[in-house]
Short mmCIF file of C-alpha atoms in Angstrom, two decimals:
data_model
loop_
_atom_site.label_atom_id
_atom_site.label_comp_id
_atom_site.label_asym_id
_atom_site.label_seq_id
_atom_site.Cartn_x
_atom_site.Cartn_y
_atom_site.Cartn_z
CA UNK K 1 0.00 0.00 0.00
CA UNK K 2 1.31 3.44 -0.94
CA UNK K 3 2.12 5.71 2.00
CA UNK K 4 0.23 9.01 2.02
CA UNK K 5 1.55 12.27 3.38
CA UNK K 6 0.03 13.48 6.64
CA UNK K 7 -2.18 16.07 4.97
CA UNK K 8 -3.44 13.56 2.40
CA UNK K 9 -4.20 11.03 5.13
CA UNK K 10 -6.55 13.48 6.84
CA UNK K 11 -8.16 14.39 3.52
CA UNK K 12 -8.64 10.67 2.90
CA UNK K 13 -10.23 10.35 6.35
CA UNK K 14 -12.71 13.03 5.35
CA UNK K 15 -13.69 10.97 2.29
CA UNK K 16 -14.11 7.86 4.44
CA UNK K 17 -16.25 9.79 6.92
CA UNK K 18 -18.42 11.17 4.11
CA UNK K 19 -19.00 7.62 2.84
CA UNK K 20 -19.72 6.38 6.34
CA UNK K 21 -22.08 9.27 7.06
CA UNK K 22 -24.22 8.43 4.05
CA UNK K 23 -24.52 4.75 4.94
CA UNK K 24 -25.32 5.32 8.62
CA UNK K 25 -27.73 8.21 8.01
CA UNK K 26 -29.91 5.85 5.99
CA UNK K 27 -30.49 3.81 9.13
CA UNK K 28 -32.45 6.70 10.64
CA UNK K 29 -33.45 9.12 7.87
CA UNK K 30 -36.49 7.01 7.02
CA UNK K 31 -37.89 7.23 10.55
CA UNK K 32 -39.27 10.75 10.14
CA UNK K 33 -40.78 9.83 6.76
CA UNK K 34 -42.93 6.95 8.04
CA UNK K 35 -46.13 9.01 8.50
CA UNK K 36 -45.65 10.41 4.97
CA UNK K 37 -45.04 6.94 3.51
CA UNK K 38 -48.14 5.67 5.27
CA UNK K 39 -50.17 8.41 3.59
CA UNK K 40 -48.59 8.47 0.11
CA UNK K 41 -47.92 4.76 -0.46
CA UNK K 42 -50.69 3.39 1.73
CA UNK K 43 -48.09 1.38 3.63
CA UNK K 44 -49.41 -0.79 6.44
CA UNK K 45 -47.78 -0.87 9.87
CA UNK K 46 -45.95 -4.09 8.96
CA UNK K 47 -44.77 -2.63 5.65
CA UNK K 48 -43.54 0.53 7.38
CA UNK K 49 -41.56 -1.63 9.78
CA UNK K 50 -39.93 -3.50 6.90
CA UNK K 51 -39.17 -0.30 5.00
CA UNK K 52 -36.94 0.51 7.97
CA UNK K 53 -35.77 -3.00 8.83
CA UNK K 54 -35.03 -4.44 5.37
CA UNK K 55 -31.99 -2.17 5.21
CA UNK K 56 -30.84 -3.10 8.71
CA UNK K 57 -31.39 -6.83 8.21
CA UNK K 58 -29.40 -7.12 4.98
CA UNK K 59 -26.70 -4.73 6.21
CA UNK K 60 -26.20 -6.73 9.42
CA UNK K 61 -26.33 -10.14 7.74
CA UNK K 62 -23.73 -9.25 5.09
CA UNK K 63 -21.39 -7.04 7.14
CA UNK K 64 -18.87 -9.80 7.85
CA UNK K 65 -19.15 -11.22 4.34
CA UNK K 66 -18.50 -7.88 2.66
CA UNK K 67 -15.64 -7.14 5.02
CA UNK K 68 -14.08 -10.40 3.85
CA UNK K 69 -14.72 -9.35 0.23
CA UNK K 70 -12.74 -6.16 0.83
CA UNK K 71 -9.88 -8.03 2.51
CA UNK K 72 -9.62 -10.36 -0.48
CA UNK K 73 -10.25 -8.12 -3.50
CA UNK K 74 -9.23 -4.72 -2.13
CA UNK K 75 -10.83 -2.41 0.43
CA UNK K 76 -10.83 0.61 -1.87
CA UNK K 77 -12.49 -1.48 -4.58
CA UNK K 78 -15.11 -2.69 -2.09
CA UNK K 79 -15.81 0.88 -0.97
CA UNK K 80 -16.14 2.16 -4.54
CA UNK K 81 -18.44 -0.72 -5.48
CA UNK K 82 -20.53 -0.17 -2.36
CA UNK K 83 -20.90 3.54 -3.09
CA UNK K 84 -21.94 2.86 -6.70
CA UNK K 85 -24.48 0.25 -5.62
CA UNK K 86 -25.79 2.58 -2.92
CA UNK K 87 -26.32 5.37 -5.46
CA UNK K 88 -28.15 3.12 -7.93
CA UNK K 89 -30.41 1.54 -5.32
CA UNK K 90 -31.13 4.93 -3.74
CA UNK K 91 -32.46 6.03 -7.12
CA UNK K 92 -34.60 2.89 -7.27
CA UNK K 93 -35.97 3.61 -3.79
CA UNK K 94 -36.87 7.17 -4.77
CA UNK K 95 -38.80 5.94 -7.81
CA UNK K 96 -40.72 3.21 -5.95
CA UNK K 97 -44.48 3.36 -6.44
CA UNK K 98 -45.43 0.62 -3.99
CA UNK K 99 -44.36 -0.38 -0.51
CA UNK K 100 -43.03 -3.69 -1.84
CA UNK K 101 -40.77 -1.94 -4.34
CA UNK K 102 -39.44 0.35 -1.63
CA UNK K 103 -38.74 -2.55 0.72
CA UNK K 104 -36.84 -4.35 -2.07
CA UNK K 105 -34.80 -1.24 -2.87
CA UNK K 106 -33.99 -0.75 0.81
CA UNK K 107 -32.75 -4.33 1.03
CA UNK K 108 -30.42 -3.75 -1.93
CA UNK K 109 -29.20 -0.52 -0.31
CA UNK K 110 -28.22 -2.69 2.66
CA UNK K 111 -25.81 -4.61 0.43
CA UNK K 112 -24.10 -1.37 -0.55
CA UNK K 113 -23.89 -0.26 3.07
CA UNK K 114 -22.38 -3.62 4.07
CA UNK K 115 -19.60 -2.99 1.55
CA UNK K 116 -19.04 0.61 2.66
CA UNK K 117 -18.97 0.28 6.44
CA UNK K 118 -16.15 -2.26 7.02
CA UNK K 119 -14.10 -0.87 4.12
CA UNK K 120 -13.95 2.61 5.67
CA UNK K 121 -12.56 1.32 8.97
CA UNK K 122 -10.13 -1.11 7.32
CA UNK K 123 -8.73 1.60 5.03
CA UNK K 124 -8.41 3.96 8.01
CA UNK K 125 -6.48 1.42 10.10
CA UNK K 126 -4.11 0.72 7.22
CA UNK K 127 -3.54 4.42 6.46
CA UNK K 128 -2.77 5.54 10.01
CA UNK K 129 0.18 3.53 11.29
CA UNK K 130 1.19 5.93 14.08
CA UNK K 131 -0.70 4.83 17.24
CA UNK K 132 -1.63 8.37 18.32
CA UNK K 133 -2.78 9.38 14.84
CA UNK K 134 -4.73 6.15 14.50
CA UNK K 135 -6.46 6.66 17.84
CA UNK K 136 -7.45 10.20 16.86
CA UNK K 137 -8.69 9.03 13.45
CA UNK K 138 -10.75 6.24 15.01
CA UNK K 139 -12.20 8.75 17.46
CA UNK K 140 -13.35 10.92 14.54
CA UNK K 141 -14.68 7.87 12.66
CA UNK K 142 -16.64 6.74 15.71
CA UNK K 143 -17.98 10.24 16.32
CA UNK K 144 -19.20 10.29 12.73
CA UNK K 145 -21.23 7.13 13.36
CA UNK K 146 -22.95 8.68 16.36
CA UNK K 147 -23.48 12.03 14.65
CA UNK K 148 -24.89 10.33 11.55
CA UNK K 149 -27.49 8.50 13.63
CA UNK K 150 -28.83 11.84 14.86
CA UNK K 151 -28.31 13.72 11.59
CA UNK K 152 -30.63 11.31 9.76
CA UNK K 153 -33.88 12.63 11.27
CA UNK K 154 -33.04 16.32 10.74
CA UNK K 155 -31.87 15.69 7.16
CA UNK K 156 -35.09 13.82 6.50
CA UNK K 157 -37.10 16.59 8.12
CA UNK K 158 -35.53 19.32 5.99
CA UNK K 159 -36.06 17.36 2.77
CA UNK K 160 -39.65 16.40 3.59
CA UNK K 161 -40.42 20.03 4.41
CA UNK K 162 -39.54 21.11 0.86
CA UNK K 163 -39.68 18.03 -1.40
CA UNK K 164 -41.45 14.69 -1.82
CA UNK K 165 -40.53 11.64 0.25
CA UNK K 166 -38.22 10.24 -2.46
CA UNK K 167 -35.82 13.12 -1.85
CA UNK K 168 -34.50 11.36 1.26
CA UNK K 169 -33.02 8.78 -1.11
CA UNK K 170 -32.11 11.05 -4.03
CA UNK K 171 -29.79 13.03 -1.75
CA UNK K 172 -27.54 9.96 -1.52
CA UNK K 173 -26.76 9.96 -5.24
CA UNK K 174 -24.55 13.09 -5.52
CA UNK K 175 -22.88 12.31 -2.19
CA UNK K 176 -21.99 8.80 -3.38
CA UNK K 177 -20.54 10.01 -6.68
CA UNK K 178 -18.53 12.76 -4.96
CA UNK K 179 -17.07 10.14 -2.60
CA UNK K 180 -16.33 7.83 -5.55
CA UNK K 181 -14.50 10.57 -7.47
CA UNK K 182 -12.50 11.81 -4.49
CA UNK K 183 -11.76 8.26 -3.36
CA UNK K 184 -10.43 7.28 -6.77
CA UNK K 185 -8.04 10.23 -6.54
CA UNK K 186 -6.63 9.84 -3.04
CA UNK K 187 -7.59 6.62 -1.24
CA UNK K 188 -4.88 3.93 -1.15
CA UNK K 189 -5.69 0.32 -2.02
CA UNK K 190 -4.99 -2.40 0.53
CA UNK K 191 -5.71 -6.10 0.99
CA UNK K 192 -5.16 -8.75 3.62
CA UNK K 193 -1.73 -10.18 2.73
CA UNK K 194 -2.57 -13.48 4.45
CA UNK K 195 -5.87 -14.14 2.69
CA UNK K 196 -6.38 -17.78 1.72
CA UNK K 197 -8.93 -19.61 -0.44
CA UNK K 198 -12.47 -18.23 -0.50
CA UNK K 199 -14.34 -19.36 2.63
CA UNK K 200 -17.72 -20.18 1.06
CA UNK K 201 -18.98 -22.12 4.08
CA UNK K 202 -18.14 -19.24 6.38
CA UNK K 203 -19.82 -16.73 4.07
CA UNK K 204 -23.09 -18.69 3.97
CA UNK K 205 -23.11 -19.63 7.65
CA UNK K 206 -22.37 -16.12 8.92
CA UNK K 207 -25.00 -14.47 6.70
CA UNK K 208 -27.64 -17.07 7.57
CA UNK K 209 -26.91 -16.96 11.30
CA UNK K 210 -26.97 -13.18 11.64
CA UNK K 211 -29.95 -12.92 9.29
CA UNK K 212 -32.02 -15.35 11.37
CA UNK K 213 -31.09 -13.65 14.64
CA UNK K 214 -31.86 -10.14 13.37
CA UNK K 215 -35.13 -11.29 11.78
CA UNK K 216 -36.17 -12.94 15.03
CA UNK K 217 -35.42 -9.82 17.06
CA UNK K 218 -37.21 -7.55 14.56
CA UNK K 219 -40.34 -9.69 14.33
CA UNK K 220 -40.55 -10.79 17.98
CA UNK K 221 -42.76 -7.85 19.11
CA UNK K 222 -45.32 -8.70 16.39
CA UNK K 223 -45.21 -12.51 16.58
CA UNK K 224 -44.43 -12.86 20.29
CA UNK K 225 -41.13 -13.96 21.79
CA UNK K 226 -42.47 -17.46 22.52
CA UNK K 227 -44.04 -18.07 19.09
CA UNK K 228 -42.66 -21.10 17.20
CA UNK K 229 -41.41 -18.96 14.30
CA UNK K 230 -39.43 -16.59 16.52
CA UNK K 231 -38.02 -19.34 18.73
CA UNK K 232 -37.02 -21.31 15.63
CA UNK K 233 -35.29 -18.27 14.12
CA UNK K 234 -33.40 -17.40 17.30
CA UNK K 235 -32.40 -20.97 18.14
CA UNK K 236 -31.51 -21.65 14.51
CA UNK K 237 -29.41 -18.49 14.36
CA UNK K 238 -27.52 -19.39 17.52
CA UNK K 239 -26.99 -22.95 16.29
CA UNK K 240 -25.61 -21.69 12.98
CA UNK K 241 -23.29 -19.32 14.86
CA UNK K 242 -21.97 -22.34 16.75
CA UNK K 243 -21.42 -24.26 13.52
CA UNK K 244 -19.76 -21.18 12.01
CA UNK K 245 -17.35 -20.99 14.96
CA UNK K 246 -16.44 -24.69 14.60
CA UNK K 247 -15.89 -24.36 10.85
CA UNK K 248 -13.75 -21.24 11.22
CA UNK K 249 -11.57 -22.78 13.95
CA UNK K 250 -10.60 -25.60 11.60
CA UNK K 251 -9.65 -23.39 8.65
CA UNK K 252 -6.06 -22.32 8.06
CA UNK K 253 -7.33 -19.02 6.62
CA UNK K 254 -10.72 -18.32 8.25
CA UNK K 255 -12.99 -15.47 7.23
CA UNK K 256 -13.13 -14.56 10.93
CA UNK K 257 -10.51 -15.79 13.37
CA UNK K 258 -12.90 -16.78 16.17
CA UNK K 259 -9.93 -17.30 18.48
CA UNK K 260 -9.88 -13.51 18.84
CA UNK K 261 -12.88 -13.87 21.11
CA UNK K 262 -10.74 -15.76 23.63
CA UNK K 263 -9.09 -12.37 24.20
CA UNK K 264 -11.15 -10.77 26.96
CA UNK K 265 -10.28 -7.25 25.80
CA UNK K 266 -11.47 -7.91 22.24
CA UNK K 267 -14.64 -9.68 23.37
CA UNK K 268 -15.53 -6.93 25.83
CA UNK K 269 -14.97 -4.23 23.22
CA UNK K 270 -17.10 -6.07 20.65
CA UNK K 271 -19.90 -6.64 23.17
CA UNK K 272 -19.79 -2.99 24.26
CA UNK K 273 -20.15 -1.66 20.71
CA UNK K 274 -22.90 -4.14 19.84
CA UNK K 275 -24.88 -3.38 22.99
CA UNK K 276 -24.53 0.38 22.60
CA UNK K 277 -25.71 0.55 19.00
CA UNK K 278 -28.40 -2.11 19.44
CA UNK K 279 -30.05 0.04 22.09
CA UNK K 280 -29.32 3.30 20.28
CA UNK K 281 -31.16 2.53 17.03
CA UNK K 282 -34.25 1.49 18.96
CA UNK K 283 -34.16 4.75 20.89
CA UNK K 284 -33.77 6.93 17.78
CA UNK K 285 -36.68 5.14 16.11
CA UNK K 286 -38.92 5.67 19.14
CA UNK K 287 -37.93 9.27 19.86
CA UNK K 288 -38.62 10.43 16.30
CA UNK K 289 -42.06 8.78 16.35
CA UNK K 290 -42.77 10.19 19.82
CA UNK K 291 -41.91 13.73 18.74
CA UNK K 292 -44.11 13.52 15.62
CA UNK K 293 -47.05 11.30 16.51
CA UNK K 294 -47.37 12.04 20.23
CA UNK K 295 -46.12 15.60 20.62
CA UNK K 296 -47.29 16.76 17.19
CA UNK K 297 -44.06 18.15 15.73
CA UNK K 298 -43.51 18.23 11.97
CA UNK K 299 -40.73 16.05 10.46
CA UNK K 300 -38.41 19.08 10.38
CA UNK K 301 -39.23 20.13 13.94
CA UNK K 302 -38.71 16.56 15.15
CA UNK K 303 -35.39 16.34 13.31
CA UNK K 304 -34.15 19.62 14.78
CA UNK K 305 -34.95 18.30 18.23
CA UNK K 306 -32.51 15.42 17.76
CA UNK K 307 -29.60 17.82 17.20
CA UNK K 308 -28.47 17.76 20.86
CA UNK K 309 -27.77 14.07 20.36
CA UNK K 310 -25.44 14.79 17.44
CA UNK K 311 -23.62 17.55 19.31
CA UNK K 312 -23.13 15.47 22.46
CA UNK K 313 -21.81 12.46 20.54
CA UNK K 314 -19.55 14.59 18.36
CA UNK K 315 -18.01 16.25 21.41
CA UNK K 316 -17.63 13.20 23.64
CA UNK K 317 -16.14 10.78 21.09
CA UNK K 318 -12.82 12.68 20.68
CA UNK K 319 -12.82 13.49 24.40
CA UNK K 320 -13.09 9.77 25.13
CA UNK K 321 -9.86 9.06 23.24
CA UNK K 322 -8.01 11.67 25.33
CA UNK K 323 -9.43 10.21 28.55
CA UNK K 324 -8.58 6.68 27.41
CA UNK K 325 -4.88 7.51 27.14
CA UNK K 326 -4.96 8.84 30.68
CA UNK K 327 -7.25 6.40 32.49
CA UNK K 328 -7.34 3.34 30.24
CA UNK K 329 -10.02 2.08 27.85
CA UNK K 330 -11.65 -0.27 30.38
CA UNK K 331 -12.58 2.54 32.76
CA UNK K 332 -13.85 4.90 30.05
CA UNK K 333 -15.92 2.25 28.25
CA UNK K 334 -17.46 1.16 31.55
CA UNK K 335 -18.34 4.73 32.48
CA UNK K 336 -19.76 5.32 29.00
CA UNK K 337 -22.06 2.29 29.21
CA UNK K 338 -23.22 3.31 32.68
CA UNK K 339 -23.98 6.83 31.44
CA UNK K 340 -25.93 5.36 28.51
CA UNK K 341 -27.87 3.14 30.90
CA UNK K 342 -28.73 6.18 33.03
CA UNK K 343 -29.99 7.94 29.90
CA UNK K 344 -32.23 5.01 29.00
CA UNK K 345 -33.63 4.97 32.53
CA UNK K 346 -34.49 8.66 32.09
CA UNK K 347 -36.08 7.92 28.71
CA UNK K 348 -38.23 5.22 30.29
CA UNK K 349 -39.84 7.86 32.53
CA UNK K 350 -40.96 10.04 29.60
CA UNK K 351 -44.74 10.50 29.46
CA UNK K 352 -47.11 11.81 26.81
CA UNK K 353 -47.06 15.30 28.29
CA UNK K 354 -43.35 15.37 29.20
CA UNK K 355 -41.84 18.66 27.95
CA UNK K 356 -39.13 18.36 25.34
CA UNK K 357 -36.96 20.90 27.20
CA UNK K 358 -36.99 18.68 30.29
CA UNK K 359 -36.52 14.94 30.60
CA UNK K 360 -36.71 14.29 26.83
CA UNK K 361 -33.67 16.34 25.82
CA UNK K 362 -31.82 15.44 29.03
CA UNK K 363 -32.17 11.71 28.33
CA UNK K 364 -31.09 12.28 24.73
CA UNK K 365 -27.92 14.16 25.72
CA UNK K 366 -27.07 11.61 28.41
CA UNK K 367 -27.41 8.66 26.03
CA UNK K 368 -25.34 10.47 23.39
CA UNK K 369 -22.58 11.36 25.85
CA UNK K 370 -22.41 7.76 27.04
CA UNK K 371 -22.29 6.53 23.45
CA UNK K 372 -19.34 8.78 22.66
CA UNK K 373 -17.49 7.69 25.78
CA UNK K 374 -18.09 3.98 25.23
CA UNK K 375 -17.64 3.42 21.51
CA UNK K 376 -14.49 5.39 20.65
CA UNK K 377 -12.20 3.53 23.11
CA UNK K 378 -13.95 0.22 22.34
CA UNK K 379 -13.39 0.63 18.59
CA UNK K 380 -9.75 1.61 19.10
CA UNK K 381 -9.27 -1.47 21.30
#
């Protein structure tokens, strides 16, 4: 891999963050459009749920697979392909005339996002070889994830205020092509030098296992946690994860070296990030619906009211890296998760008539601050 000058490395980081921002924003930008989609497309409650979740399901199921694709064929190539696919499928989503078409387009967008997300972090880690620079870059990358989660609703609100609902997808197209053009100019190519034969069993098992687990979690509230379908999906997903682990342990060149999870530091960091974002996306979905459907704010007004979340995350993520070097990652991640938990406890006390300027915004800021504290050191670990 070609070595970039310091200034070009930080420019390259900006391109990676732009790509990441687009992919993560699409996890939450749709939330504020759900009432509009219900009215314009006649989408049922179940269809609205899948308009949101089709993206998340495919993205989660293919994340490991597409990360492996980048390691094998080139991370820059994976990123460029993901951006192109994301642009094309965003256009398809904008032109959808039925809920089914939109759900299908959202699922295809998830494939693009699964290519983009791991490629950005892998390119970053390979570009920044100095430990201090790398820690700072990861702090910025992590902050971008948290900021993007909150930026989605306000971006959607602004677009819905002035344009039709398809604009929330059209906006991705110029961003993707700008990132493609700039990335072709400056981003270095890198691959895993130790990559072996294609791990087809691992690819299928990981996608099937994660897909079943995510589907079970998504559908459990509607079907019931004890329903045969949900129990079968969850048990089947866990069983496939077990088979995946056994298969990967026996391979000389596994897609995922599962022995990493015997490292307590790695396992704790992975669990911390998973737990934080699992809870976060549920909160963002609920708070945007609460602000619109319960408190009567417009999509734009609801989006603006999520800004404190973006500010708090953006501030605390870089701060967490500084604190980590002084107090250690274990202490900062633990404090961050505890702060997040306190924020969720506050959110649980919100009532129909709770003022936004009180417990609502306080819980939002607390959760965001905890997220910034927990995820930056955990990602760097």
